[in-house]
Amino acid sequence: LREVTQFIKNTGVGNETPSGSNETILVHILLSGLFHYLNNEVMYLVLSNVHPITLAVGNTMKRVFIIVAGVLVFSTPVTLQTAVGSTIGIGGVFLYSMVKQWYGGNDQTSNACLCGLKVR
């Protein structure tokens, strides 16, 4: 952690930005990392108690919620191109999760089945 702080000070990153001081930026970085870690911990706990397909659907819904919240909070205009791109991205992640669960097994077997190859 000291190395990261020293790097930030040496590079001048965060020198009194309009959003706050260096300490504020560092706190935001640390909180972001903490929340990402807690998200991963919760996902592992949920995975042990919930069917993987249910988790895949929940993860897709989480992505939709994040996109909608970002649009509402930051007042981002949604163009047709943005809507189509988001739909393709979310749909692709959902379909990938479903196909991966359908074929199951390890990653080599799943990828080989998707390509039409047989693994011995």
mmCIF file of C-alpha atoms in Angstrom:
data_model
loop_
_atom_site.group_PDB
_atom_site.id
_atom_site.type_symbol
_atom_site.label_atom_id
_atom_site.label_comp_id
_atom_site.label_asym_id
_atom_site.label_seq_id
_atom_site.Cartn_x
_atom_site.Cartn_y
_atom_site.Cartn_z
ATOM 1 C CA LEU A 1 0.000 0.000 0.000
ATOM 2 C CA ARG A 2 2.881 2.344 0.712
ATOM 3 C CA GLU A 3 4.243 1.726 -2.770
ATOM 4 C CA VAL A 4 0.913 2.672 -4.347
ATOM 5 C CA THR A 5 0.721 5.840 -2.251
ATOM 6 C CA GLN A 6 4.308 6.739 -3.141
ATOM 7 C CA PHE A 7 3.625 6.101 -6.831
ATOM 8 C CA ILE A 8 0.584 8.380 -6.733
ATOM 9 C CA LYS A 9 2.588 11.135 -5.039
ATOM 10 C CA ASN A 10 5.546 10.819 -7.446
ATOM 11 C CA THR A 11 3.454 10.846 -10.628
ATOM 12 C CA GLY A 12 1.309 13.738 -9.478
ATOM 13 C CA VAL A 13 -1.879 11.787 -10.018
ATOM 14 C CA GLY A 14 -4.699 13.401 -8.102
ATOM 15 C CA ASN A 15 -3.050 16.754 -7.431
ATOM 16 C CA GLU A 16 -5.931 18.739 -5.944
ATOM 17 C CA THR A 17 -8.588 17.832 -8.452
ATOM 18 C CA PRO A 18 -11.982 19.541 -8.433
ATOM 19 C CA SER A 19 -13.507 16.455 -6.807
ATOM 20 C CA GLY A 20 -11.287 16.518 -3.741
ATOM 21 C CA SER A 21 -7.861 16.058 -2.227
ATOM 22 C CA ASN A 22 -5.293 13.298 -2.717
ATOM 23 C CA GLU A 23 -6.565 11.564 0.399
ATOM 24 C CA THR A 24 -10.121 11.585 -0.933
ATOM 25 C CA ILE A 25 -9.018 9.999 -4.202
ATOM 26 C CA LEU A 26 -6.983 7.375 -2.368
ATOM 27 C CA VAL A 27 -9.968 6.556 -0.143
ATOM 28 C CA HIS A 28 -12.163 6.175 -3.233
ATOM 29 C CA ILE A 29 -9.621 3.815 -4.837
ATOM 30 C CA LEU A 30 -9.399 1.723 -1.667
ATOM 31 C CA LEU A 31 -13.186 1.603 -1.270
ATOM 32 C CA SER A 32 -13.554 0.548 -4.900
ATOM 33 C CA GLY A 33 -11.123 -2.322 -4.338
ATOM 34 C CA LEU A 34 -12.849 -3.320 -1.106
ATOM 35 C CA PHE A 35 -16.281 -3.416 -2.737
ATOM 36 C CA HIS A 36 -14.940 -5.456 -5.654
ATOM 37 C CA TYR A 37 -13.433 -7.957 -3.211
ATOM 38 C CA LEU A 38 -16.684 -8.157 -1.224
ATOM 39 C CA ASN A 39 -18.625 -8.678 -4.462
ATOM 40 C CA ASN A 40 -16.419 -11.669 -5.295
ATOM 41 C CA GLU A 41 -16.838 -13.112 -1.795
ATOM 42 C CA VAL A 42 -20.619 -12.804 -1.990
ATOM 43 C CA MET A 43 -20.631 -14.467 -5.431
ATOM 44 C CA TYR A 44 -18.723 -17.481 -4.078
ATOM 45 C CA LEU A 45 -21.106 -17.763 -1.135
ATOM 46 C CA VAL A 46 -24.146 -17.493 -3.394
ATOM 47 C CA LEU A 47 -22.715 -20.007 -5.865
ATOM 48 C CA SER A 48 -22.484 -22.622 -3.138
ATOM 49 C CA ASN A 49 -26.187 -22.153 -2.270
ATOM 50 C CA VAL A 50 -27.852 -21.425 -5.628
ATOM 51 C CA HIS A 51 -28.085 -23.275 -8.940
ATOM 52 C CA PRO A 52 -25.541 -21.909 -11.448
ATOM 53 C CA ILE A 53 -28.236 -20.940 -13.967
ATOM 54 C CA THR A 54 -29.987 -18.859 -11.319
ATOM 55 C CA LEU A 55 -26.682 -17.164 -10.573
ATOM 56 C CA ALA A 56 -26.113 -16.483 -14.295
ATOM 57 C CA VAL A 57 -29.544 -14.864 -14.603
ATOM 58 C CA GLY A 58 -28.906 -12.816 -11.452
ATOM 59 C CA ASN A 59 -25.525 -11.701 -12.765
ATOM 60 C CA THR A 60 -27.118 -10.588 -16.028
ATOM 61 C CA MET A 61 -29.775 -8.663 -14.116
ATOM 62 C CA LYS A 62 -27.002 -7.013 -12.085
ATOM 63 C CA ARG A 63 -25.389 -5.814 -15.321
ATOM 64 C CA VAL A 64 -28.714 -4.410 -16.534
ATOM 65 C CA PHE A 65 -29.203 -2.616 -13.206
ATOM 66 C CA ILE A 66 -25.712 -1.088 -13.375
ATOM 67 C CA ILE A 67 -26.277 0.168 -16.928
ATOM 68 C CA VAL A 68 -29.695 1.641 -16.107
ATOM 69 C CA ALA A 69 -28.391 3.225 -12.892
ATOM 70 C CA GLY A 70 -25.471 4.739 -14.801
ATOM 71 C CA VAL A 71 -27.819 6.184 -17.403
ATOM 72 C CA LEU A 72 -30.078 7.669 -14.723
ATOM 73 C CA VAL A 73 -27.351 8.992 -12.414
ATOM 74 C CA PHE A 74 -25.143 10.516 -15.107
ATOM 75 C CA SER A 75 -28.041 11.613 -17.362
ATOM 76 C CA THR A 76 -26.510 9.842 -20.330
ATOM 77 C CA PRO A 77 -28.693 10.052 -23.428
ATOM 78 C CA VAL A 78 -29.576 6.632 -24.807
ATOM 79 C CA THR A 79 -29.297 6.578 -28.567
ATOM 80 C CA LEU A 80 -30.418 3.720 -30.761
ATOM 81 C CA GLN A 81 -26.788 2.690 -31.212
ATOM 82 C CA THR A 82 -26.191 2.649 -27.445
ATOM 83 C CA ALA A 83 -29.348 0.615 -26.817
ATOM 84 C CA VAL A 84 -28.518 -1.933 -29.521
ATOM 85 C CA GLY A 85 -24.925 -2.232 -28.293
ATOM 86 C CA SER A 86 -26.008 -2.729 -24.685
ATOM 87 C CA THR A 87 -28.604 -5.302 -25.716
ATOM 88 C CA ILE A 88 -26.079 -7.253 -27.765
ATOM 89 C CA GLY A 89 -23.520 -7.127 -24.956
ATOM 90 C CA ILE A 90 -25.910 -8.191 -22.205
ATOM 91 C CA GLY A 91 -27.547 -10.821 -24.413
ATOM 92 C CA GLY A 92 -24.154 -12.214 -25.377
ATOM 93 C CA VAL A 93 -23.033 -12.538 -21.773
ATOM 94 C CA PHE A 94 -26.331 -14.199 -20.860
ATOM 95 C CA LEU A 95 -26.189 -16.664 -23.764
ATOM 96 C CA TYR A 96 -22.548 -17.474 -23.018
ATOM 97 C CA SER A 97 -23.430 -18.212 -19.380
ATOM 98 C CA MET A 98 -26.354 -20.411 -20.417
ATOM 99 C CA VAL A 99 -24.344 -22.380 -23.003
ATOM 100 C CA LYS A 100 -21.463 -22.819 -20.577
ATOM 101 C CA GLN A 101 -23.845 -24.208 -17.951
ATOM 102 C CA TRP A 102 -25.570 -26.429 -20.518
ATOM 103 C CA TYR A 103 -22.358 -28.110 -21.596
ATOM 104 C CA GLY A 104 -20.812 -28.009 -18.111
ATOM 105 C CA GLY A 105 -17.518 -29.729 -17.375
ATOM 106 C CA ASN A 106 -14.110 -28.140 -17.429
ATOM 107 C CA ASP A 107 -13.195 -25.271 -19.753
ATOM 108 C CA GLN A 108 -11.499 -27.468 -22.376
ATOM 109 C CA THR A 109 -14.518 -29.740 -22.674
ATOM 110 C CA SER A 110 -16.933 -26.814 -22.849
ATOM 111 C CA ASN A 111 -14.915 -25.007 -25.511
ATOM 112 C CA ALA A 112 -14.434 -28.189 -27.520
ATOM 113 C CA CYS A 113 -18.170 -28.953 -27.460
ATOM 114 C CA LEU A 114 -18.986 -25.441 -28.640
ATOM 115 C CA CYS A 115 -16.594 -25.826 -31.568
ATOM 116 C CA GLY A 116 -17.952 -29.247 -32.550
ATOM 117 C CA LEU A 117 -14.788 -31.086 -31.528
ATOM 118 C CA LYS A 118 -14.696 -34.213 -29.448
ATOM 119 C CA VAL A 119 -12.207 -34.448 -26.591
ATOM 120 C CA ARG A 120 -10.892 -37.834 -25.531
#
